[in-house]
Steps between C-alpha positions, in 0.01 A plus 500: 500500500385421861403836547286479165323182597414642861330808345286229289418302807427809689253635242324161476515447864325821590263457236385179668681214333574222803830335294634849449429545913697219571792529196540883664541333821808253445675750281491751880563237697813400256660824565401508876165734489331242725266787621362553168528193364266367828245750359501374172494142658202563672308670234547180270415287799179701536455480146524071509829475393592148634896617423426804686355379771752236547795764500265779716489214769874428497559872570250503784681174676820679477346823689365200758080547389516158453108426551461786223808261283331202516148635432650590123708234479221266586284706191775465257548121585130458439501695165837228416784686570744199598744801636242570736485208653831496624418858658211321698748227583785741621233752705372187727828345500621862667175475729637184618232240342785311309231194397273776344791635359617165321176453392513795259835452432407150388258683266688725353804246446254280349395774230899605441563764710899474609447731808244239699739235355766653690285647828341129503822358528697706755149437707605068437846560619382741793348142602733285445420383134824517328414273217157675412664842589780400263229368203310837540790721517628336145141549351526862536843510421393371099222721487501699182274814376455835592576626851655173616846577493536664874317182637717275277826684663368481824416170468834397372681665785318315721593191325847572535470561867351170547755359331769624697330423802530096357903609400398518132759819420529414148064457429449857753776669241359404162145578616620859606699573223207350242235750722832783471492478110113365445426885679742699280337410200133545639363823406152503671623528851492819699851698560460508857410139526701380257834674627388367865489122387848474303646694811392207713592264258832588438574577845409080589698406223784723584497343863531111361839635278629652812450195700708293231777764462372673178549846666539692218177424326350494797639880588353582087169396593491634861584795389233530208235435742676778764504776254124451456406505867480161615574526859555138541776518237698766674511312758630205355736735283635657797571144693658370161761812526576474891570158413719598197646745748423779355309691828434875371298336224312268703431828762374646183231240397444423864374863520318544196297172623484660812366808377255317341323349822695168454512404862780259466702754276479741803607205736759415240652866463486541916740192519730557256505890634585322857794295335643820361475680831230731415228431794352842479392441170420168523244570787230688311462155245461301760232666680372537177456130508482443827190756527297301229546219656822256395560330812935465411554852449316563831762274655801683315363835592504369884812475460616794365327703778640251731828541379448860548383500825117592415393206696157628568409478135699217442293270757190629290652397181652144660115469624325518162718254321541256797070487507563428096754207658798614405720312706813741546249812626368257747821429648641859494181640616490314785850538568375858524238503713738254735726848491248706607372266773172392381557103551141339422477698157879362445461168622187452294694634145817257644249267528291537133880534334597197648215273408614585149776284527757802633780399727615775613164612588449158691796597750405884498138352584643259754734740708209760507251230647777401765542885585151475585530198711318271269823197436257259393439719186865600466611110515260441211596795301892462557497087434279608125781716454785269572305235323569693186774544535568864724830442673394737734178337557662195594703685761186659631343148547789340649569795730106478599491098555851532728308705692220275540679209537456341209916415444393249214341716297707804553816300408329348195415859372859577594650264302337645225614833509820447562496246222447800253746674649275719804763633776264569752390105416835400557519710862216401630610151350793486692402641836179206492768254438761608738225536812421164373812392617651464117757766593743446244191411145354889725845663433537407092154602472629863669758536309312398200290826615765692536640424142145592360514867690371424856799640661445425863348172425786302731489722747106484529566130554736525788322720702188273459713216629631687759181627684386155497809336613683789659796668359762276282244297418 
């Protein structure tokens, strides 16, 4: 039958008829001859076609010739092609004039047309709009009539992921299973398209049962959407079976998603490979992440090579995802560079890692900027650690400030650490205490110590006591 009507539509296209052109040209670009189907596009275009110039200059904004898209698209708007105006819309909206964009959108919104319903209002809740988005959004989401139904979908989905975003999980699930069944009985959508869209759909519907413990619909729909190349869904598929503990299926989906170009199935598959014990093979998907650009798996493939020894690489790796501020590569890659002796490069990654809120990185940044003389940066750096809470950090300033002088504050930091149970707090507690002339509150605090692992905690404070007052002091 389909081959019958093409040979009609190819006779009367060639013979000059402009709705044969253009009827030649969906029926190729149905079954994925976009070449042709471009040709045919064009030659109806040429012709006047206002369909065919509308779908020629959606074909030329996906190659990028968008001045040559919205030159047709502009024609076929003019000769009252409502579908064309949302082209217009969507090629400035891509060129970055987002008012121009909404204007046509408005346009073609106002004449029915459920794509600019639905471009118009992502643009409102790009801005902040959420009512107007929302009003928009439902607009094109009760459009009726011939080629609506992918913008309809569309628009629904989006509707359901506002509505999650507000908690709604019941509203997002009947709008996604209304789009789900609303698409299965369409029969004017395009295979491709169509397959695409309820792939999406049931993947977001299959991720609000899984969240509320419906796991085995969830699985049925995850799966549908899987099997017909949704990368997404395999990803989501293979998390729901690690979770279900069922890991040589989840490797499986993992690597089909990964195979794909599905950078988080890659990073996905390279961790659970690492929990298994399989770093070789795990190494390949994350620099296959890592290399396009995901700063995480650039920290995880640090440490692989770090693990391994490779530290050369694995300072180049820590590098890239510390400059994306990954806080963990800035605090190992400085670590590194400490090892290899270049300080100021340390010191400064010690320092960026620690003005993210990192403790340990505030003492590692403090003892580095004593090393280098400067205790005026390491007080500051070791009292932000011990004010959150770094045990050691509160050792560090207390050890500091005894040096200095400064007995009140050093015992008051003391105190502190030894009140969550710090030995060396307790030590350095005791000795203070006993110089102090407190002998016997300086011995509990010792043995204290030596109860929380300071062994020679006692004995430190004797022969303090002694080479200030001479021995049996």
């Amino acid at each position: 039958m389909e081959e019958q009507a093409e040979q009609q539509y190819r006779e009367a296209a060639e013979g000059g008829d402009p709705d044969a052109m253009m009827q030649l040209g969906w029926l190729l670009q149905q079954r994925e001859d976009r070449s042709e189907a471009e040709q045919w596009y064009r030659r109806a275009a040429e012709a006047g076609h206002a369909e065919g110039m509308f779908r020629f200059g959606g074909m030329l904004q996906e190659h990028g010739e968008s001045a040559e898209a919205e030159r047709w698209s502009r024609q076929a708007a003019d000769k009252g092609n409502v579908h064309a105006m949302g082209n217009v819309g969507y090629v400035l909206e891509e060129r970055g004039d987002l008012a121009g964009a909404q204007e046509w959108y408005r346009k073609g919104a106002d004449r029915g047309d459920a794509f600019s319903m639905r471009r118009g209002g992502l643009l409102l809740e790009q801005s902040g709009r959420l009512d107007e988005a929302q009003e928009w959004l439902r607009r094109a989401a009760d459009c009726t009539g011939t080629g609506q139904v992918l913008a309809q979908g569309d628009a629904m989905r989006d509707l359901a992921r506002l509505a999650v975003q507000r908690g709604d999980s019941a509203e997002a699930e009947r709008l996604l299973r209304e789009a789900a069944a609303m698409l299965t009985k369409a029969d004017d959508v395009p295979e491709k398209q169509g397959y695409a869209l309820m792939a999406d759909l049931l993947t977001l519907l299959a991720s609000l049962l899984r969240e509320r413990g419906e796991s085995a619909e969830a699985e049925k729909f995850f799966r549908w959407a899987a099997d017909n190349g949704h990368a997404p869904a395999m990803l989501e598929l293979g998390g729901l079976l690690e979770e279900q503990g069922r890991p040589a299926e989840a490797e499986e989906w993992h690597r089909r998603g990964a195979e794909t170009g599905h950078l988080r199935s890659a990073l996905m598959l390279a961790l659970l490979l690492v929990e298994q014990r399989r770093p070789a093979e795990a190494e390949p998907w994350f620099r296959q992440a890592a290399e396009t650009g995901v700063p995480t798996a650039m920290d995880f493939l640090g440490t692989l090579l770090e693990e391994r020894g490779d530290l050369a690489e694995a300072e180049q790796w820590y590098r890239e995802a510390a400059e994306a501020r990954i806080d963990r590569s800035m605090l190992r890659l400085a670590y590194l560079l400490e090892k290899r002796g270049a300080l100021a490069d340390a010191l400064h990654w010690y320092r960026k890692s620690a003005a993210t809120g990192n403790d340990w990185a505030m003492v590692k940044a403090g003892a580095l900027a004593g090393r280098q003389g400067d205790l005026d940066e390491a007080d500051q750096w070791y009292e932000q650690a011990a004010q959150a809470g770094n045990e050691s950090g509160m050792y560090l300033v207390a050890n500091l400030r005894m040096n200095r002088g400064e007995l009140e504050d050093a015992e008051m930091w003391l105190r502190r650490g030894s009140a969550v149970g710090n030995g060396s707090c307790m030590a350095m507690l005791g000795i203070l205490l006993a110089t102090r002339g407190d002998v016997a509150a300086g011995e509990q605090w010792c043995r204290r110590a030596v109860d929380a692992g300071v062994a020679n905690a006692v004995t430190d404070m004797k022969a303090v006591l002694e080479a200030q007052h001479g021995p049996g002091a």
